Structure formats: structure tokens, C-alpha cells
PDB file of N, CA and C in Angstrom:
ATOM      1  N   MET A   1      91.113 132.782 126.096  1.00 56.00           N
ATOM      2  CA  MET A   1      90.254 132.488 124.959  1.00 56.00           C
ATOM      3  C   MET A   1      88.810 132.827 125.316  1.00 56.00           C
ATOM      4  N   SER A   2      88.078 133.396 124.396  1.00 73.00           N
ATOM      5  CA  SER A   2      86.710 133.806 124.689  1.00 73.00           C
ATOM      6  C   SER A   2      85.751 132.629 124.542  1.00 73.00           C
ATOM      7  N   GLU A   3      84.694 132.708 125.293  1.00 83.00           N
ATOM      8  CA  GLU A   3      83.668 131.669 125.282  1.00 83.00           C
ATOM      9  C   GLU A   3      82.806 131.796 124.024  1.00 83.00           C
ATOM     10  N   VAL A   4      82.504 130.672 123.400  1.00 84.00           N
ATOM     11  CA  VAL A   4      81.652 130.673 122.217  1.00 84.00           C
ATOM     12  C   VAL A   4      80.209 130.813 122.677  1.00 84.00           C
ATOM     13  N   ILE A   5      79.549 131.830 122.181  1.00 87.00           N
ATOM     14  CA  ILE A   5      78.166 132.092 122.571  1.00 87.00           C
ATOM     15  C   ILE A   5      77.251 131.511 121.503  1.00 87.00           C
ATOM     16  N   SER A   6      76.243 130.790 121.952  1.00 92.00           N
ATOM     17  CA  SER A   6      75.275 130.240 121.007  1.00 92.00           C
ATOM     18  C   SER A   6      73.935 130.951 121.168  1.00 92.00           C
ATOM     19  N   TYR A   7      73.125 130.851 120.163  1.00 95.00           N
ATOM     20  CA  TYR A   7      71.786 131.446 120.170  1.00 95.00           C
ATOM     21  C   TYR A   7      70.878 130.500 119.395  1.00 95.00           C
ATOM     22  N   PRO A   8      69.572 130.569 119.600  1.00 97.00           N
ATOM     23  CA  PRO A   8      68.660 129.653 118.899  1.00 97.00           C
ATOM     24  C   PRO A   8      68.444 130.077 117.439  1.00 97.00           C
ATOM     25  N   CYS A   9      68.429 129.101 116.573  1.00 97.00           N
ATOM     26  CA  CYS A   9      68.094 129.336 115.170  1.00 97.00           C
ATOM     27  C   CYS A   9      66.668 129.897 115.116  1.00 97.00           C
ATOM     28  N   PRO A  10      66.413 130.945 114.350  1.00 95.00           N
ATOM     29  CA  PRO A  10      65.067 131.520 114.293  1.00 95.00           C
ATOM     30  C   PRO A  10      64.012 130.551 113.752  1.00 95.00           C
ATOM     31  N   GLN A  11      64.434 129.551 113.015  1.00 96.00           N
ATOM     32  CA  GLN A  11      63.477 128.632 112.404  1.00 96.00           C
ATOM     33  C   GLN A  11      63.208 127.402 113.273  1.00 96.00           C
ATOM     34  N   CYS A  12      64.272 126.687 113.681  1.00 97.00           N
ATOM     35  CA  CYS A  12      64.083 125.404 114.389  1.00 97.00           C
ATOM     36  C   CYS A  12      64.476 125.454 115.855  1.00 97.00           C
ATOM     37  N   LYS A  13      65.047 126.546 116.303  1.00 97.00           N
ATOM     38  CA  LYS A  13      65.455 126.783 117.695  1.00 97.00           C
ATOM     39  C   LYS A  13      66.661 125.956 118.127  1.00 97.00           C
ATOM     40  N   THR A  14      67.380 125.323 117.199  1.00 96.00           N
ATOM     41  CA  THR A  14      68.599 124.593 117.523  1.00 96.00           C
ATOM     42  C   THR A  14      69.684 125.586 117.920  1.00 96.00           C
ATOM     43  N   PRO A  15      70.399 125.333 119.013  1.00 96.00           N
ATOM     44  CA  PRO A  15      71.487 126.243 119.372  1.00 96.00           C
ATOM     45  C   PRO A  15      72.551 126.265 118.270  1.00 96.00           C
ATOM     46  N   THR A  16      72.962 127.448 117.895  1.00 95.00           N
ATOM     47  CA  THR A  16      73.964 127.622 116.845  1.00 95.00           C
ATOM     48  C   THR A  16      74.859 128.801 117.202  1.00 95.00           C
ATOM     49  N   THR A  17      75.978 128.926 116.519  1.00 93.00           N
ATOM     50  CA  THR A  17      76.900 130.024 116.794  1.00 93.00           C
ATOM     51  C   THR A  17      76.907 131.003 115.630  1.00 93.00           C
ATOM     52  N   TRP A  18      77.324 132.212 115.914  1.00 88.00           N
ATOM     53  CA  TRP A  18      77.399 133.244 114.881  1.00 88.00           C
ATOM     54  C   TRP A  18      78.727 133.140 114.134  1.00 88.00           C
ATOM     55  N   THR A  19      79.793 132.845 114.863  1.00 89.00           N
ATOM     56  CA  THR A  19      81.126 132.791 114.295  1.00 89.00           C
ATOM     57  C   THR A  19      81.274 131.589 113.364  1.00 89.00           C
ATOM     58  N   ASP A  20      81.839 131.833 112.204  1.00 90.00           N
ATOM     59  CA  ASP A  20      82.102 130.789 111.206  1.00 90.00           C
ATOM     60  C   ASP A  20      80.840 130.024 110.805  1.00 90.00           C
ATOM     61  N   ASN A  21      79.725 130.705 110.746  1.00 93.00           N
ATOM     62  CA  ASN A  21      78.467 130.080 110.341  1.00 93.00           C
ATOM     63  C   ASN A  21      78.018 130.738 109.035  1.00 93.00           C
ATOM     64  N   PRO A  22      78.144 130.044 107.905  1.00 94.00           N
ATOM     65  CA  PRO A  22      77.776 130.662 106.628  1.00 94.00           C
ATOM     66  C   PRO A  22      76.270 130.885 106.462  1.00 94.00           C
ATOM     67  N   TYR A  23      75.464 130.306 107.346  1.00 95.00           N
ATOM     68  CA  TYR A  23      74.006 130.408 107.227  1.00 95.00           C
ATOM     69  C   TYR A  23      73.403 131.372 108.248  1.00 95.00           C
ATOM     70  N   LYS A  24      74.241 132.099 108.978  1.00 93.00           N
ATOM     71  CA  LYS A  24      73.729 132.938 110.053  1.00 93.00           C
ATOM     72  C   LYS A  24      72.625 133.869 109.581  1.00 93.00           C
ATOM     73  N   PRO A  25      71.604 134.070 110.339  1.00 94.00           N
ATOM     74  CA  PRO A  25      71.387 133.647 111.715  1.00 94.00           C
ATOM     75  C   PRO A  25      70.807 132.234 111.847  1.00 94.00           C
ATOM     76  N   PHE A  26      70.690 131.513 110.752  1.00 96.00           N
ATOM     77  CA  PHE A  26      70.116 130.174 110.792  1.00 96.00           C
ATOM     78  C   PHE A  26      71.188 129.139 111.066  1.00 96.00           C
ATOM     79  N   CYS A  27      70.778 127.929 111.420  1.00 96.00           N
ATOM     80  CA  CYS A  27      71.737 126.871 111.723  1.00 96.00           C
ATOM     81  C   CYS A  27      72.153 126.108 110.474  1.00 96.00           C
ATOM     82  N   SER A  28      71.343 126.155 109.422  1.00 96.00           N
ATOM     83  CA  SER A  28      71.643 125.364 108.228  1.00 96.00           C
ATOM     84  C   SER A  28      71.010 126.004 106.996  1.00 96.00           C
ATOM     85  N   ASP A  29      71.404 125.499 105.843  1.00 97.00           N
ATOM     86  CA  ASP A  29      70.819 125.959 104.587  1.00 97.00           C
ATOM     87  C   ASP A  29      69.334 125.610 104.540  1.00 97.00           C
ATOM     88  N   ARG A  30      68.966 124.478 105.116  1.00 97.00           N
ATOM     89  CA  ARG A  30      67.557 124.048 105.144  1.00 97.00           C
ATOM     90  C   ARG A  30      66.687 125.083 105.855  1.00 97.00           C
ATOM     91  N   CYS A  31      67.101 125.496 107.054  1.00 97.00           N
ATOM     92  CA  CYS A  31      66.317 126.485 107.808  1.00 97.00           C
ATOM     93  C   CYS A  31      66.275 127.818 107.073  1.00 97.00           C
ATOM     94  N   LYS A  32      67.370 128.182 106.436  1.00 96.00           N
ATOM     95  CA  LYS A  32      67.420 129.426 105.667  1.00 96.00           C
ATOM     96  C   LYS A  32      66.404 129.391 104.521  1.00 96.00           C
ATOM     97  N   LEU A  33      66.327 128.255 103.820  1.00 97.00           N
ATOM     98  CA  LEU A  33      65.393 128.132 102.701  1.00 97.00           C
ATOM     99  C   LEU A  33      63.938 128.041 103.167  1.00 97.00           C
ATOM    100  N   ILE A  34      63.704 127.414 104.309  1.00 96.00           N
ATOM    101  CA  ILE A  34      62.341 127.363 104.858  1.00 96.00           C
ATOM    102  C   ILE A  34      61.858 128.781 105.158  1.00 96.00           C
ATOM    103  N   ASP A  35      62.726 129.595 105.749  1.00 96.00           N
ATOM    104  CA  ASP A  35      62.365 130.979 106.063  1.00 96.00           C
ATOM    105  C   ASP A  35      62.136 131.785 104.792  1.00 96.00           C
ATOM    106  N   LEU A  36      62.979 131.599 103.785  1.00 95.00           N
ATOM    107  CA  LEU A  36      62.800 132.290 102.509  1.00 95.00           C
ATOM    108  C   LEU A  36      61.463 131.907 101.874  1.00 95.00           C
ATOM    109  N   GLY A  37      61.108 130.625 101.946  1.00 95.00           N
ATOM    110  CA  GLY A  37      59.826 130.170 101.411  1.00 95.00           C
ATOM    111  C   GLY A  37      58.653 130.796 102.141  1.00 95.00           C
ATOM    112  N   ALA A  38      58.787 130.964 103.449  1.00 94.00           N
ATOM    113  CA  ALA A  38      57.716 131.600 104.229  1.00 94.00           C
ATOM    114  C   ALA A  38      57.526 133.051 103.793  1.00 94.00           C
ATOM    115  N   TRP A  39      58.634 133.757 103.529  1.00 91.00           N
ATOM    116  CA  TRP A  39      58.523 135.131 103.029  1.00 91.00           C
ATOM    117  C   TRP A  39      57.883 135.156 101.651  1.00 91.00           C
ATOM    118  N   ALA A  40      58.307 134.229 100.792  1.00 92.00           N
ATOM    119  CA  ALA A  40      57.806 134.205  99.419  1.00 92.00           C
ATOM    120  C   ALA A  40      56.312 133.899  99.357  1.00 92.00           C
ATOM    121  N   SER A  41      55.834 133.074 100.278  1.00 91.00           N
ATOM    122  CA  SER A  41      54.410 132.730 100.280  1.00 91.00           C
ATOM    123  C   SER A  41      53.593 133.682 101.158  1.00 91.00           C
ATOM    124  N   GLU A  42      54.246 134.746 101.618  1.00 88.00           N
ATOM    125  CA  GLU A  42      53.613 135.798 102.418  1.00 88.00           C
ATOM    126  C   GLU A  42      53.034 135.283 103.733  1.00 88.00           C
ATOM    127  N   ASP A  43      53.739 134.335 104.361  1.00 90.00           N
ATOM    128  CA  ASP A  43      53.334 133.868 105.690  1.00 90.00           C
ATOM    129  C   ASP A  43      53.597 134.921 106.752  1.00 90.00           C
ATOM    130  N   TYR A  44      54.595 135.770 106.528  1.00 86.00           N
ATOM    131  CA  TYR A  44      54.909 136.845 107.458  1.00 86.00           C
ATOM    132  C   TYR A  44      54.184 138.099 106.991  1.00 86.00           C
ATOM    133  N   LYS A  45      53.286 138.590 107.823  1.00 83.00           N
ATOM    134  CA  LYS A  45      52.516 139.785 107.457  1.00 83.00           C
ATOM    135  C   LYS A  45      52.447 140.734 108.632  1.00 83.00           C
ATOM    136  N   ILE A  46      52.386 141.998 108.343  1.00 81.00           N
ATOM    137  CA  ILE A  46      52.193 143.025 109.360  1.00 81.00           C
ATOM    138  C   ILE A  46      50.736 143.437 109.294  1.00 81.00           C
ATOM    139  N   PRO A  47      49.998 143.307 110.409  1.00 79.00           N
ATOM    140  CA  PRO A  47      48.583 143.668 110.371  1.00 79.00           C
ATOM    141  C   PRO A  47      48.391 145.155 110.062  1.00 79.00           C
ATOM    142  N   SER A  48      47.362 145.427 109.276  1.00 73.00           N
ATOM    143  CA  SER A  48      47.082 146.806 108.885  1.00 73.00           C
ATOM    144  C   SER A  48      45.580 146.989 108.722  1.00 73.00           C
ATOM    145  N   ASP A  49      45.108 148.180 109.044  1.00 72.00           N
ATOM    146  CA  ASP A  49      43.697 148.489 108.855  1.00 72.00           C
ATOM    147  C   ASP A  49      43.386 148.759 107.386  1.00 72.00           C
ATOM    148  N   ASP A  50      44.324 149.376 106.699  1.00 67.00           N
ATOM    149  CA  ASP A  50      44.148 149.710 105.289  1.00 67.00           C
ATOM    150  C   ASP A  50      45.179 148.970 104.455  1.00 67.00           C
ATOM    151  N   THR A  51      44.826 148.675 103.252  1.00 64.00           N
ATOM    152  CA  THR A  51      45.799 148.102 102.330  1.00 64.00           C
ATOM    153  C   THR A  51      46.482 149.240 101.597  1.00 64.00           C
ATOM    154  N   PRO A  52      47.728 149.025 101.170  1.00 65.00           N
ATOM    155  CA  PRO A  52      48.390 150.097 100.441  1.00 65.00           C
ATOM    156  C   PRO A  52      47.645 150.430  99.155  1.00 65.00           C
ATOM    157  N   PHE A  53      47.530 151.674  98.859  1.00 65.00           N
ATOM    158  CA  PHE A  53      46.875 152.167  97.646  1.00 65.00           C
ATOM    159  C   PHE A  53      45.383 151.811  97.596  1.00 65.00           C
ATOM    160  N   SER A  54      44.758 151.582  98.750  1.00 61.00           N
ATOM    161  CA  SER A  54      43.349 151.192  98.752  1.00 61.00           C
ATOM    162  C   SER A  54      42.465 152.251  98.100  1.00 61.00           C
ATOM    163  N   ASP A  55      42.806 153.515  98.261  1.00 65.00           N
ATOM    164  CA  ASP A  55      42.025 154.573  97.614  1.00 65.00           C
ATOM    165  C   ASP A  55      42.177 154.500  96.097  1.00 65.00           C
ATOM    166  N   GLU A  56      43.387 154.252  95.630  1.00 63.00           N
ATOM    167  CA  GLU A  56      43.618 154.165  94.191  1.00 63.00           C
ATOM    168  C   GLU A  56      42.906 152.956  93.596  1.00 63.00           C
ATOM    169  N   LEU A  57      42.897 151.853  94.314  1.00 59.00           N
ATOM    170  CA  LEU A  57      42.220 150.658  93.823  1.00 59.00           C
ATOM    171  C   LEU A  57      40.718 150.891  93.735  1.00 59.00           C
ATOM    172  N   SER A  58      40.164 151.566  94.713  1.00 61.00           N
ATOM    173  CA  SER A  58      38.726 151.853  94.700  1.00 61.00           C
ATOM    174  C   SER A  58      38.362 152.725  93.503  1.00 61.00           C
ATOM    175  N   GLN A  59      39.186 153.713  93.217  1.00 61.00           N
ATOM    176  CA  GLN A  59      38.935 154.589  92.074  1.00 61.00           C
ATOM    177  C   GLN A  59      39.049 153.811  90.760  1.00 61.00           C
ATOM    178  N   ALA A  60      40.016 152.921  90.665  1.00 56.00           N
ATOM    179  CA  ALA A  60      40.205 152.136  89.446  1.00 56.00           C
ATOM    180  C   ALA A  60      39.018 151.199  89.228  1.00 56.00           C
ATOM    181  N   GLU A  61      38.495 150.620  90.308  1.00 59.00           N
ATOM    182  CA  GLU A  61      37.328 149.742  90.183  1.00 59.00           C
ATOM    183  C   GLU A  61      36.112 150.531  89.709  1.00 59.00           C
ATOM    184  N   GLN A  62      35.943 151.750  90.219  1.00 58.00           N
ATOM    185  CA  GLN A  62      34.804 152.570  89.815  1.00 58.00           C
ATOM    186  C   GLN A  62      34.926 152.965  88.334  1.00 58.00           C
ATOM    187  N   LEU A  63      36.131 153.290  87.893  1.00 59.00           N
ATOM    188  CA  LEU A  63      36.341 153.673  86.510  1.00 59.00           C
ATOM    189  C   LEU A  63      36.136 152.499  85.555  1.00 59.00           C
ATOM    190  N   SER A  64      36.473 151.290  85.998  1.00 63.00           N
ATOM    191  CA  SER A  64      36.349 150.135  85.129  1.00 63.00           C
ATOM    192  C   SER A  64      34.895 149.719  84.927  1.00 63.00           C
ATOM    193  N   ARG A  65      34.006 150.204  85.748  1.00 58.00           N
ATOM    194  CA  ARG A  65      32.575 149.868  85.609  1.00 58.00           C
ATOM    195  C   ARG A  65      31.947 150.604  84.430  1.00 58.00           C
ATOM    196  N   TYR A  66      32.572 151.688  84.002  1.00 55.00           N
ATOM    197  CA  TYR A  66      31.980 152.500  82.941  1.00 55.00           C
ATOM    198  C   TYR A  66      32.434 152.092  81.589  1.00 55.00           C
TER     199      TYR A  66
END
């Protein structure tokens, strides 16, 4: 029989298993929803020097002044 391997939940770090876990990679529905909320509120961001479409936004702002 193979050994059950556990890994830490990405949210709370509780050891959990991948096999027969309906919430994987999380340990529970609670941790899954906390992570979804963090994405929805834009807590996870990739740093960038420029914002997407920054040139287009600048042009739109200039046009709206007239």
C-alpha cells in the first residue's frame, strides 16, 4: 500500500492530502473561499512598471479635456 502524502494548505498551512479531497489544493471550503475573496478584492497583484493600456488611457484623458 502506498504512503499518503500530505502537503500544506496554501491558505492556512494545515497538512492536507490531495487524494479524495474535494477542496484541493485547500484543506476546506473555508480556505477555498478565503482565497477566492483575496482574488476578488485584488489582494494578489503582479508588480508592473506600466499599467495595461496606459497609453490609451492617457490619450482618452487628453481627448476628454476638449
